Short mmCIF file of C-alpha atoms and ligand atoms in Angstrom, two decimals:
data_model
loop_
_atom_site.label_atom_id
_atom_site.label_comp_id
_atom_site.label_asym_id
_atom_site.label_seq_id
_atom_site.Cartn_x
_atom_site.Cartn_y
_atom_site.Cartn_z
CA UNK G 1 -234.32 11.04 -68.24
CA UNK G 2 -234.93 12.99 -71.44
CA UNK G 3 -235.51 16.73 -71.37
CA UNK G 4 -239.04 17.82 -70.44
CA UNK G 5 -240.22 21.38 -69.76
CA UNK G 6 -243.71 22.39 -68.57
CA UNK G 7 -244.72 25.72 -70.12
CA UNK G 8 -248.04 26.30 -68.36
CA UNK G 9 -248.51 26.53 -64.58
CA UNK G 10 -249.89 28.92 -61.97
CA UNK G 11 -248.47 30.14 -58.65
CA UNK G 12 -249.87 31.96 -55.61
CA UNK G 13 -249.35 35.18 -57.62
CA UNK G 14 -252.64 34.22 -59.34
CA UNK G 15 -254.88 31.20 -58.69
CA UNK G 16 -252.29 28.48 -57.99
CA UNK G 17 -251.69 27.13 -54.49
CA UNK G 18 -247.87 26.89 -54.54
CA UNK G 19 -245.54 29.87 -54.18
CA UNK G 20 -243.14 30.44 -57.09
CA UNK G 21 -240.32 28.80 -55.08
CA UNK G 22 -242.47 25.79 -54.18
CA UNK G 23 -243.43 25.44 -57.83
CA UNK G 24 -239.77 25.39 -58.88
CA UNK G 25 -238.95 22.84 -56.16
CA UNK G 26 -241.78 20.64 -57.39
CA UNK G 27 -240.55 20.99 -60.99
CA UNK G 28 -237.11 19.82 -59.88
CA UNK G 29 -238.58 16.92 -57.88
CA UNK G 30 -240.69 15.97 -60.93
CA UNK G 31 -237.56 15.68 -63.10
CA UNK G 32 -238.50 18.66 -65.25
CA UNK G 33 -235.51 20.50 -66.68
CA UNK G 34 -237.32 23.67 -67.75
CA UNK G 35 -240.37 25.71 -66.78
CA UNK G 36 -242.35 28.83 -67.57
CA UNK G 37 -244.72 30.14 -64.88
CA UNK G 38 -247.84 31.52 -66.56
CA UNK G 39 -249.89 33.35 -63.97
CA UNK G 40 -253.12 35.00 -65.07
CA UNK G 41 -252.48 38.59 -66.24
CA UNK G 42 -249.27 38.90 -64.19
CA UNK G 43 -245.55 38.13 -64.22
CA UNK G 44 -244.91 39.13 -60.60
CA UNK G 45 -243.75 35.56 -59.81
CA UNK G 46 -240.46 36.23 -61.58
CA UNK G 47 -239.01 38.54 -58.93
CA UNK G 48 -238.77 35.48 -56.67
CA UNK G 49 -238.64 32.75 -59.30
CA UNK G 50 -235.80 33.95 -61.53
CA UNK G 51 -233.02 34.04 -58.90
CA UNK G 52 -234.30 30.84 -57.28
CA UNK G 53 -234.33 28.94 -60.59
CA UNK G 54 -230.70 29.92 -61.08
CA UNK G 55 -229.89 28.76 -57.55
CA UNK G 56 -231.40 25.29 -58.01
CA UNK G 57 -230.29 24.87 -61.63
CA UNK G 58 -233.67 24.85 -63.36
CA UNK G 59 -234.08 26.62 -66.71
CA UNK G 60 -236.84 29.23 -66.54
CA UNK G 61 -238.11 31.85 -68.97
CA UNK G 62 -240.77 34.54 -68.63
CA UNK G 63 -244.44 33.70 -69.06
CA UNK G 64 -247.98 34.90 -68.42
CA UNK G 65 -251.51 33.89 -69.44
CA UNK G 66 -253.62 36.84 -70.54
CA UNK G 67 -257.41 36.91 -70.62
CA UNK G 68 -258.92 38.37 -73.79
CA UNK G 69 -262.48 39.02 -74.84
CA UNK G 70 -264.24 39.94 -78.06
CA UNK G 71 -267.57 39.68 -79.83
CA UNK G 72 -267.10 35.94 -80.36
CA UNK G 73 -266.16 35.12 -76.77
CA UNK G 74 -263.16 34.97 -74.49
CA UNK G 75 -259.82 33.26 -75.02
CA UNK G 76 -256.62 32.82 -73.02
CA UNK G 77 -253.36 33.90 -74.63
CA UNK G 78 -249.96 32.76 -73.42
CA UNK G 79 -247.04 35.18 -73.51
CA UNK G 80 -243.52 33.73 -73.49
CA UNK G 81 -239.93 34.90 -73.41
CA UNK G 82 -240.82 38.59 -73.19
CA UNK G 83 -238.55 41.15 -71.58
CA UNK G 84 -239.22 41.17 -67.81
CA UNK G 85 -238.17 44.84 -67.76
CA UNK G 86 -240.93 45.85 -70.19
CA UNK G 87 -242.74 48.91 -68.81
CA UNK G 88 -245.51 48.62 -71.41
CA UNK G 89 -246.33 45.03 -70.41
CA UNK G 90 -246.28 46.03 -66.75
CA UNK G 91 -248.80 48.79 -67.55
CA UNK G 92 -250.89 46.26 -69.48
CA UNK G 93 -250.98 44.00 -66.37
CA UNK G 94 -252.02 47.04 -64.34
CA UNK G 95 -254.99 47.55 -66.70
CA UNK G 96 -255.98 43.93 -66.17
CA UNK G 97 -255.79 44.48 -62.41
CA UNK G 98 -258.24 47.42 -62.68
CA UNK G 99 -260.51 45.40 -65.02
CA UNK G 100 -260.54 42.53 -62.54
CA UNK G 101 -261.26 44.73 -59.51
CA UNK G 102 -264.32 46.18 -61.24
CA UNK G 103 -265.48 42.82 -62.54
CA UNK G 104 -265.00 41.05 -59.21
CA UNK G 105 -267.06 43.79 -57.52
CA UNK G 106 -269.83 43.20 -60.06
CA UNK G 107 -269.75 39.43 -59.40
CA UNK G 108 -270.03 40.04 -55.64
CA UNK G 109 -273.05 42.30 -56.23
CA UNK G 110 -274.71 39.56 -58.29
CA UNK G 111 -274.02 36.98 -55.57
CA UNK G 112 -275.48 39.27 -52.93
CA UNK G 113 -278.66 39.62 -55.00
CA UNK G 114 -278.93 35.81 -54.98
CA UNK G 115 -278.74 35.85 -51.18
CA UNK G 116 -275.09 34.75 -51.00
CA UNK G 117 -273.17 37.73 -49.67
CA UNK G 118 -269.37 37.44 -49.85
CA UNK G 119 -267.24 40.41 -48.83
CA UNK G 120 -264.21 41.65 -50.75
CA UNK G 121 -262.20 40.94 -47.60
CA UNK G 122 -263.36 37.31 -47.51
CA UNK G 123 -262.24 36.91 -51.14
CA UNK G 124 -258.92 38.55 -50.28
CA UNK G 125 -258.36 36.04 -47.47
CA UNK G 126 -259.26 33.15 -49.82
CA UNK G 127 -256.69 34.48 -52.31
CA UNK G 128 -253.81 33.92 -49.87
CA UNK G 129 -251.00 36.03 -48.47
CA UNK G 130 -249.26 37.31 -51.63
CA UNK G 131 -249.69 41.10 -51.56
CA UNK G 132 -250.13 41.68 -55.29
CA UNK G 133 -252.12 38.51 -56.02
CA UNK G 134 -254.31 38.51 -59.12
CA UNK G 135 -257.80 37.83 -57.76
CA UNK G 136 -259.99 35.67 -59.93
CA UNK G 137 -263.15 33.62 -59.89
CA UNK G 138 -261.43 30.60 -58.24
CA UNK G 139 -260.84 32.76 -55.15
CA UNK G 140 -264.47 33.92 -55.11
CA UNK G 141 -265.50 30.26 -55.51
CA UNK G 142 -263.26 29.26 -52.58
CA UNK G 143 -264.85 31.93 -50.37
CA UNK G 144 -268.31 30.62 -51.40
CA UNK G 145 -267.32 27.09 -50.33
CA UNK G 146 -266.02 28.41 -47.02
CA UNK G 147 -269.34 30.17 -46.39
CA UNK G 148 -271.25 26.96 -47.15
CA UNK G 149 -273.08 28.24 -50.25
CA UNK G 150 -271.72 25.46 -52.47
CA UNK G 151 -270.13 22.08 -51.67
CA UNK G 152 -267.01 22.60 -53.82
CA UNK G 153 -265.30 25.01 -56.21
CA UNK G 154 -266.53 23.34 -59.39
CA UNK G 155 -270.14 23.60 -58.16
CA UNK G 156 -269.61 27.36 -57.72
CA UNK G 157 -268.51 27.59 -61.38
CA UNK G 158 -271.20 25.23 -62.64
CA UNK G 159 -274.07 27.03 -60.88
CA UNK G 160 -273.00 30.66 -60.65
CA UNK G 161 -269.56 31.80 -61.83
CA UNK G 162 -268.85 29.99 -65.10
CA UNK G 163 -269.04 31.92 -68.39
CA UNK G 164 -272.68 32.78 -69.09
CA UNK G 165 -273.90 31.64 -65.64
CA UNK G 166 -276.15 33.91 -63.52
CA UNK G 167 -273.40 35.57 -61.43
CA UNK G 168 -270.78 35.88 -64.17
CA UNK G 169 -269.58 39.32 -65.25
CA UNK G 170 -267.04 39.54 -68.09
CA UNK G 171 -265.68 42.98 -67.22
CA UNK G 172 -264.02 45.47 -69.52
CA UNK G 173 -263.01 44.31 -73.01
CA UNK G 174 -259.34 43.71 -73.79
CA UNK G 175 -259.13 42.10 -77.22
CA UNK G 176 -256.94 39.27 -78.50
CA UNK G 177 -255.47 41.59 -81.16
CA UNK G 178 -254.35 44.11 -78.57
CA UNK G 179 -252.97 41.36 -76.34
CA UNK G 180 -250.84 40.03 -79.20
CA UNK G 181 -249.55 43.56 -79.92
CA UNK G 182 -248.65 44.12 -76.27
CA UNK G 183 -246.77 40.81 -76.09
CA UNK G 184 -244.85 41.62 -79.28
CA UNK G 185 -244.05 45.12 -78.03
CA UNK G 186 -242.46 43.51 -74.96
CA UNK G 187 -240.34 41.30 -77.23
CA UNK G 188 -242.37 38.17 -76.45
CA UNK G 189 -244.08 35.37 -78.34
CA UNK G 190 -247.90 35.06 -78.37
CA UNK G 191 -249.44 31.60 -78.19
CA UNK G 192 -253.09 30.46 -78.30
CA UNK G 193 -253.67 28.72 -74.94
CA UNK G 194 -255.53 25.39 -74.74
CA UNK G 195 -257.40 25.76 -78.08
CA UNK G 196 -259.19 22.50 -77.14
CA UNK G 197 -261.26 24.53 -74.65
CA UNK G 198 -262.55 27.04 -77.22
CA UNK G 199 -266.14 26.03 -77.83
CA UNK G 200 -267.07 28.56 -80.52
CA UNK G 201 -265.61 27.47 -83.89
CA UNK G 202 -265.97 31.05 -85.17
CA UNK G 203 -263.74 32.33 -82.37
CA UNK G 204 -261.12 29.66 -83.05
CA UNK G 205 -261.18 30.47 -86.78
CA UNK G 206 -260.74 34.18 -86.00
CA UNK G 207 -257.81 33.49 -83.65
CA UNK G 208 -256.14 31.26 -86.24
CA UNK G 209 -256.07 34.23 -88.64
CA UNK G 210 -254.30 36.49 -86.11
CA UNK G 211 -250.62 37.24 -85.76
CA UNK G 212 -249.78 34.47 -83.26
CA UNK G 213 -246.37 32.79 -83.01
CA UNK G 214 -247.61 29.52 -81.62
CA UNK G 215 -250.40 27.28 -80.37
CA UNK G 216 -250.57 25.13 -77.24
CA UNK G 217 -251.05 21.80 -78.97
CA UNK G 218 -250.05 19.55 -76.07
CA UNK G 219 -252.67 19.72 -73.33
CA UNK G 220 -253.26 16.36 -71.73
CA UNK G 221 -256.80 16.99 -70.52
CA UNK G 222 -257.77 15.95 -74.04
CA UNK G 223 -257.33 12.70 -75.97
CA UNK G 224 -254.18 12.38 -78.11
CA UNK G 225 -256.14 12.51 -81.40
CA UNK G 226 -257.73 15.82 -80.37
CA UNK G 227 -254.36 17.26 -79.33
CA UNK G 228 -252.99 16.12 -82.70
CA UNK G 229 -255.56 18.23 -84.58
CA UNK G 230 -254.22 21.35 -82.90
CA UNK G 231 -250.60 20.33 -83.35
CA UNK G 232 -251.36 20.08 -87.08
CA UNK G 233 -253.04 23.50 -87.18
CA UNK G 234 -249.86 24.98 -85.70
CA UNK G 235 -247.48 23.05 -87.95
CA UNK G 236 -249.51 24.05 -91.05
CA UNK G 237 -249.03 27.71 -90.14
CA UNK G 238 -245.34 27.38 -89.39
CA UNK G 239 -246.05 28.23 -85.74
CA UNK G 240 -244.31 26.76 -82.75
CA UNK G 241 -246.28 24.09 -80.91
CA UNK G 242 -246.08 24.46 -77.14
CA UNK G 243 -247.46 22.42 -74.27
CA UNK G 244 -247.98 22.48 -70.55
CA UNK G 245 -250.02 21.02 -67.73
CA UNK G 246 -251.97 24.13 -66.60
CA UNK G 247 -251.03 23.04 -63.08
CA UNK G 248 -252.80 24.99 -60.30
CA UNK G 249 -252.15 22.75 -57.25
CA UNK G 250 -255.07 22.42 -54.79
CA UNK G 251 -257.72 24.12 -56.97
CA UNK G 252 -257.23 21.38 -59.62
CA UNK G 253 -255.74 18.49 -57.63
CA UNK G 254 -256.19 15.97 -60.45
CA UNK G 255 -253.63 17.77 -62.66
CA UNK G 256 -249.97 17.05 -61.79
CA UNK G 257 -247.13 19.38 -62.81
CA UNK G 258 -245.46 18.05 -65.95
CA UNK G 259 -248.57 16.23 -67.22
CA UNK G 260 -247.91 17.95 -70.56
CA UNK G 261 -244.56 19.28 -71.67
CA UNK G 262 -242.29 20.26 -74.56
CA UNK G 263 -238.93 18.82 -75.50
CA UNK G 264 -235.54 20.49 -75.64
CA UNK G 265 -235.85 21.91 -79.16
CA UNK G 266 -239.02 23.94 -78.55
CA UNK G 267 -237.84 24.94 -75.08
CA UNK G 268 -234.51 26.21 -76.36
CA UNK G 269 -236.10 28.33 -79.09
CA UNK G 270 -237.95 30.29 -76.41
CA UNK G 271 -235.18 30.13 -73.81
CA UNK G 272 -232.59 31.60 -76.17
CA UNK G 273 -235.05 34.30 -77.21
CA UNK G 274 -235.54 35.14 -73.53
CA UNK G 275 -231.81 35.21 -72.72
CA UNK G 276 -231.27 37.76 -75.51
CA UNK G 277 -233.17 40.38 -73.44
CA UNK G 278 -231.34 42.27 -70.73
CA UNK G 279 -231.89 40.65 -67.34
CA UNK G 280 -233.92 42.62 -64.76
CA UNK G 281 -231.81 45.04 -62.74
CA UNK G 282 -231.29 43.94 -59.12
CA UNK G 283 -232.92 46.26 -56.53
P1 AMP I 1 -260.91 34.43 -64.06
O1 AMP I 1 -259.48 34.51 -64.54
O2 AMP I 1 -261.13 35.19 -62.81
O3 AMP I 1 -261.91 34.77 -65.13
O4 AMP I 1 -261.17 32.90 -63.68
C1 AMP I 1 -260.89 31.90 -64.61
C2 AMP I 1 -260.12 30.76 -63.97
O5 AMP I 1 -261.03 29.98 -63.21
C3 AMP I 1 -259.53 29.78 -64.95
O6 AMP I 1 -258.25 30.14 -65.35
C4 AMP I 1 -259.48 28.50 -64.17
O7 AMP I 1 -258.30 28.44 -63.40
C5 AMP I 1 -260.65 28.61 -63.22
N1 AMP I 1 -261.83 27.83 -63.64
C6 AMP I 1 -262.58 28.01 -64.75
N2 AMP I 1 -263.60 27.12 -64.80
C7 AMP I 1 -263.49 26.35 -63.69
C8 AMP I 1 -264.22 25.24 -63.15
N3 AMP I 1 -265.31 24.75 -63.76
N4 AMP I 1 -263.79 24.70 -61.97
C9 AMP I 1 -262.71 25.19 -61.35
N5 AMP I 1 -261.97 26.22 -61.81
C10 AMP I 1 -262.35 26.79 -62.95
FE1 FE I 2 -256.50 29.60 -63.50
FE1 FE I 3 -256.34 29.19 -69.25
ZN1 ZN I 4 -253.75 28.43 -67.12
#
């Protein structure tokens, strides 16, 4: 089997349904040789994932997927191969946590006004047992399904929680420019996530002028000729072209781990960059 590494997946530390260890076991069982776990606004998975990857012989480097907003809309930004000891990136994640708590509260108020009360505790239960889980809209959607307000998670997004829908609240602004700076400060590489999903051409054009290091060109939810357009945009800029499945497990059961991937050359560029940082001190 040739070398394949999936650089985009989520664990129970954000809105995925597998624990970091389960994710690594699945990667191994799926014949992947490398992985980066990219939880939303968090890299807490690595405390468990890094030693376990070593144990089972899977190559792993640091990752996260940051939410950014601006006048032109919101975009996801992948961070790779940053220093897991970075205090500034940890503080940045803390700011996201505060932003999310406020925003989630606002969403729950909007749902209550629509006659669909969901308590913070019910969302917490839907988010699973991980203590420092990043709570997002998928967890609110899950709680809404459990209370019988909507038949399934995608209906919750389609009717109420999706961007611009009646119970959506964007929360505090953290811009793409600042996100890139924070990633660079932590010694990492900043990559435009799934550009195929960016609807506003003005936003995409603005992002393409920023100081990114790469673009996620391989994202199999889209036809090969569409992926190729983004691969070309990256190549034209001399950026690295990354790829990954955006695996979440149960919340998106149609997407298997490893559906998109990068080969050994791209993986090693990031892996070697990651190994050059000091490893996290053991407790
Ligand atoms: P949040 O990070 O709280 O703003 O929630 C965004 C997350 O919700 C995304 O990363 C996806 O995992 C998920 N999501 C977005 N749209 C949908 C949808 N239509 N159906 C299911 N999940 C979605
Ligand atoms: Fe997600
Ligand atoms: Fe995303
Ligand atoms: Zn993702």
